[in-house]
């Protein structure tokens, strides 16, 4: 490549990066396409490289921006050879988002199904696989901890009931909210969801812990066992079974 052509490409790249920066400072990421978000992000760790080809290559390889940031750093490096630092940075972006969402939730009082839905939604939407979460509360409905308790696959949740009981006991929780997400955009509970909730209601009753609600998130929709009257039925069953 001639020096003139190389200089021209550098000028074009610098101009594009400057435009992305201006758009971000003016409007945030709202008007960005997925490739522009990825291109802009890579620019922070690859300051002298045209990150546009890498962004498009990664999206073509993994299929979506979410899949890119969910990928293991080693897989990202193999996909385009972006280097270890850039691959770790992309992985960091997803984990940072999840961490901040969790921190935001843990500072609030979850005193109603509506409040629990609003504050848990950012965290639950951050998961790209099905994930089960246990929220431990004190007697005044303040969050003590939020815990992911499953070994998960893309569309399945495997519960370790012993682990759930252990963490609730360790946190000395007075109340518990359980939540998980569906990937099919339908929040309606399955037979397995109903059976799991009934079983946990009985176990928590034995521990003198109030199972406040089970929330199922699916996209922008949420199902509350409490709002549908099911949780009270399970609690009554638990009381009578003693």
mmCIF file of N, CA and C in Angstrom, residues 84-153:
data_model
loop_
_atom_site.group_PDB
_atom_site.id
_atom_site.type_symbol
_atom_site.label_atom_id
_atom_site.label_comp_id
_atom_site.label_asym_id
_atom_site.label_seq_id
_atom_site.Cartn_x
_atom_site.Cartn_y
_atom_site.Cartn_z
ATOM 1 N N UNK A 84 -5.698 -10.355 22.771
ATOM 2 C CA UNK A 84 -6.186 -10.722 24.101
ATOM 3 C C UNK A 84 -6.809 -9.540 24.838
ATOM 4 N N UNK A 85 -6.179 -8.360 24.768
ATOM 5 C CA UNK A 85 -6.685 -7.209 25.506
ATOM 6 C C UNK A 85 -8.081 -6.815 25.041
ATOM 7 N N UNK A 86 -8.286 -6.776 23.723
ATOM 8 C CA UNK A 86 -9.599 -6.410 23.185
ATOM 9 C C UNK A 86 -10.637 -7.465 23.520
ATOM 10 N N UNK A 87 -10.257 -8.738 23.460
ATOM 11 C CA UNK A 87 -11.191 -9.818 23.768
ATOM 12 C C UNK A 87 -11.628 -9.761 25.228
ATOM 13 N N UNK A 88 -10.687 -9.520 26.125
ATOM 14 C CA UNK A 88 -11.019 -9.411 27.549
ATOM 15 C C UNK A 88 -11.917 -8.205 27.792
ATOM 16 N N UNK A 89 -11.662 -7.105 27.087
ATOM 17 C CA UNK A 89 -12.473 -5.897 27.258
ATOM 18 C C UNK A 89 -13.929 -6.152 26.873
ATOM 19 N N UNK A 90 -14.165 -6.873 25.768
ATOM 20 C CA UNK A 90 -15.535 -7.168 25.348
ATOM 21 C C UNK A 90 -16.236 -8.051 26.381
ATOM 22 N N UNK A 91 -15.514 -9.011 26.925
ATOM 23 C CA UNK A 91 -16.089 -9.856 27.972
ATOM 24 C C UNK A 91 -16.385 -9.033 29.221
ATOM 25 N N UNK A 92 -15.507 -8.085 29.515
ATOM 26 C CA UNK A 92 -15.691 -7.209 30.677
ATOM 27 C C UNK A 92 -16.972 -6.375 30.549
ATOM 28 N N UNK A 93 -17.290 -5.928 29.322
ATOM 29 C CA UNK A 93 -18.471 -5.084 29.122
ATOM 30 C C UNK A 93 -19.733 -5.788 29.600
ATOM 31 N N UNK A 94 -19.894 -7.069 29.250
ATOM 32 C CA UNK A 94 -21.091 -7.812 29.659
ATOM 33 C C UNK A 94 -21.109 -8.002 31.172
ATOM 34 N N UNK A 95 -19.967 -8.410 31.726
ATOM 35 C CA UNK A 95 -19.924 -8.654 33.157
ATOM 36 C C UNK A 95 -20.120 -7.369 33.961
ATOM 37 N N UNK A 96 -19.626 -6.265 33.428
ATOM 38 C CA UNK A 96 -19.803 -4.982 34.100
ATOM 39 C C UNK A 96 -21.281 -4.584 34.108
ATOM 40 N N UNK A 97 -21.962 -4.807 32.970
ATOM 41 C CA UNK A 97 -23.398 -4.496 32.883
ATOM 42 C C UNK A 97 -24.178 -5.307 33.917
ATOM 43 N N UNK A 98 -23.890 -6.598 33.994
ATOM 44 C CA UNK A 98 -24.581 -7.455 34.952
ATOM 45 C C UNK A 98 -24.285 -7.031 36.386
ATOM 46 N N UNK A 99 -23.037 -6.694 36.646
ATOM 47 C CA UNK A 99 -22.626 -6.282 37.996
ATOM 48 C C UNK A 99 -23.344 -5.005 38.415
ATOM 49 N N UNK A 100 -23.402 -4.009 37.518
ATOM 50 C CA UNK A 100 -24.056 -2.737 37.844
ATOM 51 C C UNK A 100 -25.550 -2.919 38.040
ATOM 52 N N UNK A 101 -26.156 -3.775 37.212
ATOM 53 C CA UNK A 101 -27.583 -4.036 37.362
ATOM 54 C C UNK A 101 -27.863 -4.660 38.720
ATOM 55 N N UNK A 102 -26.996 -5.558 39.136
ATOM 56 C CA UNK A 102 -27.166 -6.211 40.431
ATOM 57 C C UNK A 102 -26.975 -5.225 41.571
ATOM 58 N N UNK A 103 -25.989 -4.341 41.449
ATOM 59 C CA UNK A 103 -25.745 -3.346 42.485
ATOM 60 C C UNK A 103 -26.924 -2.398 42.628
ATOM 61 N N UNK A 104 -27.528 -2.018 41.487
ATOM 62 C CA UNK A 104 -28.670 -1.095 41.520
ATOM 63 C C UNK A 104 -29.849 -1.715 42.248
ATOM 64 N N UNK A 105 -30.045 -3.028 42.030
ATOM 65 C CA UNK A 105 -31.177 -3.703 42.653
ATOM 66 C C UNK A 105 -31.006 -3.843 44.155
ATOM 67 N N UNK A 106 -29.777 -4.077 44.610
ATOM 68 C CA UNK A 106 -29.577 -4.409 46.017
ATOM 69 C C UNK A 106 -29.730 -3.219 46.958
ATOM 70 N N UNK A 107 -30.027 -2.033 46.465
ATOM 71 C CA UNK A 107 -30.164 -0.873 47.333
ATOM 72 C C UNK A 107 -31.626 -0.469 47.531
ATOM 73 N N UNK A 108 -32.570 -1.311 47.140
ATOM 74 C CA UNK A 108 -33.972 -0.922 47.188
ATOM 75 C C UNK A 108 -34.788 -1.838 48.092
ATOM 76 N N UNK A 109 -35.957 -1.350 48.440
ATOM 77 C CA UNK A 109 -36.924 -2.114 49.232
ATOM 78 C C UNK A 109 -37.930 -2.734 48.264
ATOM 79 N N UNK A 110 -38.052 -4.056 48.271
ATOM 80 C CA UNK A 110 -38.964 -4.751 47.365
ATOM 81 C C UNK A 110 -40.228 -5.136 48.131
ATOM 82 N N UNK A 111 -41.100 -4.165 48.313
ATOM 83 C CA UNK A 111 -42.271 -4.340 49.166
ATOM 84 C C UNK A 111 -43.541 -4.713 48.404
ATOM 85 N N UNK A 112 -43.447 -4.895 47.079
ATOM 86 C CA UNK A 112 -44.615 -5.266 46.293
ATOM 87 C C UNK A 112 -44.146 -5.973 45.025
ATOM 88 N N UNK A 113 -45.025 -6.766 44.398
ATOM 89 C CA UNK A 113 -44.645 -7.408 43.138
ATOM 90 C C UNK A 113 -44.197 -6.409 42.079
ATOM 91 N N UNK A 114 -44.876 -5.273 42.011
ATOM 92 C CA UNK A 114 -44.524 -4.266 41.016
ATOM 93 C C UNK A 114 -43.117 -3.734 41.201
ATOM 94 N N UNK A 115 -42.739 -3.445 42.441
ATOM 95 C CA UNK A 115 -41.385 -2.941 42.707
ATOM 96 C C UNK A 115 -40.343 -4.011 42.391
ATOM 97 N N UNK A 116 -40.645 -5.243 42.775
ATOM 98 C CA UNK A 116 -39.709 -6.324 42.497
ATOM 99 C C UNK A 116 -39.514 -6.511 40.990
ATOM 100 N N UNK A 117 -40.595 -6.435 40.236
ATOM 101 C CA UNK A 117 -40.504 -6.568 38.777
ATOM 102 C C UNK A 117 -39.633 -5.474 38.175
ATOM 103 N N UNK A 118 -39.897 -4.236 38.581
ATOM 104 C CA UNK A 118 -39.180 -3.098 37.984
ATOM 105 C C UNK A 118 -37.684 -3.157 38.275
ATOM 106 N N UNK A 119 -37.342 -3.529 39.495
ATOM 107 C CA UNK A 119 -35.935 -3.476 39.865
ATOM 108 C C UNK A 119 -35.153 -4.735 39.475
ATOM 109 N N UNK A 120 -35.839 -5.857 39.352
ATOM 110 C CA UNK A 120 -35.152 -7.068 38.928
ATOM 111 C C UNK A 120 -35.043 -7.186 37.405
ATOM 112 N N UNK A 121 -35.924 -6.487 36.684
ATOM 113 C CA UNK A 121 -35.943 -6.635 35.226
ATOM 114 C C UNK A 121 -34.595 -6.363 34.557
ATOM 115 N N UNK A 122 -33.874 -5.270 34.891
ATOM 116 C CA UNK A 122 -32.576 -5.053 34.228
ATOM 117 C C UNK A 122 -31.608 -6.214 34.425
ATOM 118 N N UNK A 123 -31.587 -6.779 35.614
ATOM 119 C CA UNK A 123 -30.706 -7.908 35.879
ATOM 120 C C UNK A 123 -31.138 -9.128 35.080
ATOM 121 N N UNK A 124 -32.428 -9.449 35.107
ATOM 122 C CA UNK A 124 -32.903 -10.643 34.429
ATOM 123 C C UNK A 124 -32.764 -10.522 32.910
ATOM 124 N N UNK A 125 -32.921 -9.317 32.372
ATOM 125 C CA UNK A 125 -32.774 -9.136 30.930
ATOM 126 C C UNK A 125 -31.314 -9.212 30.502
ATOM 127 N N UNK A 126 -30.391 -9.101 31.446
ATOM 128 C CA UNK A 126 -28.975 -9.166 31.097
ATOM 129 C C UNK A 126 -28.513 -10.593 30.829
ATOM 130 N N UNK A 127 -29.326 -11.591 31.216
ATOM 131 C CA UNK A 127 -28.948 -12.983 31.006
ATOM 132 C C UNK A 127 -29.364 -13.443 29.612
ATOM 133 N N UNK A 128 -28.454 -14.083 28.906
ATOM 134 C CA UNK A 128 -28.758 -14.609 27.574
ATOM 135 C C UNK A 128 -29.073 -16.104 27.618
ATOM 136 N N UNK A 129 -29.014 -16.686 28.791
ATOM 137 C CA UNK A 129 -29.443 -18.067 29.017
ATOM 138 C C UNK A 129 -30.461 -18.047 30.143
ATOM 139 N N UNK A 130 -31.171 -19.156 30.335
ATOM 140 C CA UNK A 130 -32.119 -19.203 31.439
ATOM 141 C C UNK A 130 -31.352 -19.225 32.760
ATOM 142 N N UNK A 131 -31.774 -18.368 33.683
ATOM 143 C CA UNK A 131 -31.069 -18.218 34.949
ATOM 144 C C UNK A 131 -32.075 -18.126 36.090
ATOM 145 N N UNK A 132 -31.805 -18.827 37.170
ATOM 146 C CA UNK A 132 -32.650 -18.790 38.369
ATOM 147 C C UNK A 132 -31.951 -17.948 39.422
ATOM 148 N N UNK A 133 -32.705 -17.054 40.047
ATOM 149 C CA UNK A 133 -32.138 -16.111 41.003
ATOM 150 C C UNK A 133 -32.931 -16.159 42.306
ATOM 151 N N UNK A 134 -32.217 -16.110 43.421
ATOM 152 C CA UNK A 134 -32.847 -16.062 44.739
ATOM 153 C C UNK A 134 -32.499 -14.732 45.387
ATOM 154 N N UNK A 135 -33.532 -13.966 45.756
ATOM 155 C CA UNK A 135 -33.347 -12.670 46.396
ATOM 156 C C UNK A 135 -33.705 -12.819 47.867
ATOM 157 N N UNK A 136 -32.725 -12.599 48.724
ATOM 158 C CA UNK A 136 -32.945 -12.694 50.172
ATOM 159 C C UNK A 136 -33.284 -11.318 50.737
ATOM 160 N N UNK A 137 -34.362 -11.255 51.538
ATOM 161 C CA UNK A 137 -34.834 -9.999 52.118
ATOM 162 C C UNK A 137 -34.834 -10.096 53.645
ATOM 163 N N UNK A 138 -34.763 -8.920 54.278
ATOM 164 C CA UNK A 138 -34.963 -8.902 55.725
ATOM 165 C C UNK A 138 -36.448 -8.718 56.015
ATOM 166 N N UNK A 139 -36.802 -8.569 57.287
ATOM 167 C CA UNK A 139 -38.217 -8.462 57.653
ATOM 168 C C UNK A 139 -38.885 -7.215 57.078
ATOM 169 N N UNK A 140 -38.079 -6.168 56.804
ATOM 170 C CA UNK A 140 -38.617 -4.908 56.280
ATOM 171 C C UNK A 140 -38.584 -4.846 54.755
ATOM 172 N N UNK A 141 -38.359 -5.993 54.102
ATOM 173 C CA UNK A 141 -38.343 -6.091 52.633
ATOM 174 C C UNK A 141 -37.098 -5.495 51.989
ATOM 175 N N UNK A 142 -36.066 -5.186 52.778
ATOM 176 C CA UNK A 142 -34.815 -4.702 52.202
ATOM 177 C C UNK A 142 -33.999 -5.876 51.667
ATOM 178 N N UNK A 143 -33.375 -5.680 50.499
ATOM 179 C CA UNK A 143 -32.598 -6.749 49.889
ATOM 180 C C UNK A 143 -31.301 -6.975 50.662
ATOM 181 N N UNK A 144 -31.065 -8.226 51.043
ATOM 182 C CA UNK A 144 -29.819 -8.599 51.706
ATOM 183 C C UNK A 144 -28.803 -9.138 50.693
ATOM 184 N N UNK A 145 -29.292 -9.882 49.710
ATOM 185 C CA UNK A 145 -28.404 -10.414 48.683
ATOM 186 C C UNK A 145 -29.214 -10.902 47.488
ATOM 187 N N UNK A 146 -28.558 -10.971 46.347
ATOM 188 C CA UNK A 146 -29.141 -11.534 45.130
ATOM 189 C C UNK A 146 -28.183 -12.607 44.648
ATOM 190 N N UNK A 147 -28.715 -13.801 44.422
ATOM 191 C CA UNK A 147 -27.859 -14.952 44.170
ATOM 192 C C UNK A 147 -28.329 -15.754 42.960
ATOM 193 N N UNK A 148 -27.426 -16.000 42.017
ATOM 194 C CA UNK A 148 -27.690 -16.932 40.923
ATOM 195 C C UNK A 148 -27.314 -18.318 41.424
ATOM 196 N N UNK A 149 -28.236 -19.269 41.341
ATOM 197 C CA UNK A 149 -28.021 -20.547 42.020
ATOM 198 C C UNK A 149 -28.043 -21.750 41.087
ATOM 199 N N UNK A 150 -27.950 -21.545 39.783
ATOM 200 C CA UNK A 150 -28.072 -22.670 38.868
ATOM 201 C C UNK A 150 -26.839 -22.864 38.014
ATOM 202 N N UNK A 151 -26.610 -24.116 37.662
ATOM 203 C CA UNK A 151 -25.742 -24.425 36.540
ATOM 204 C C UNK A 151 -26.666 -24.475 35.335
ATOM 205 N N UNK A 152 -26.481 -23.562 34.384
ATOM 206 C CA UNK A 152 -27.482 -23.423 33.344
ATOM 207 C C UNK A 152 -26.951 -23.731 31.953
ATOM 208 N N UNK A 153 -27.881 -24.126 31.103
ATOM 209 C CA UNK A 153 -27.628 -24.241 29.688
ATOM 210 C C UNK A 153 -28.484 -23.180 29.013
#
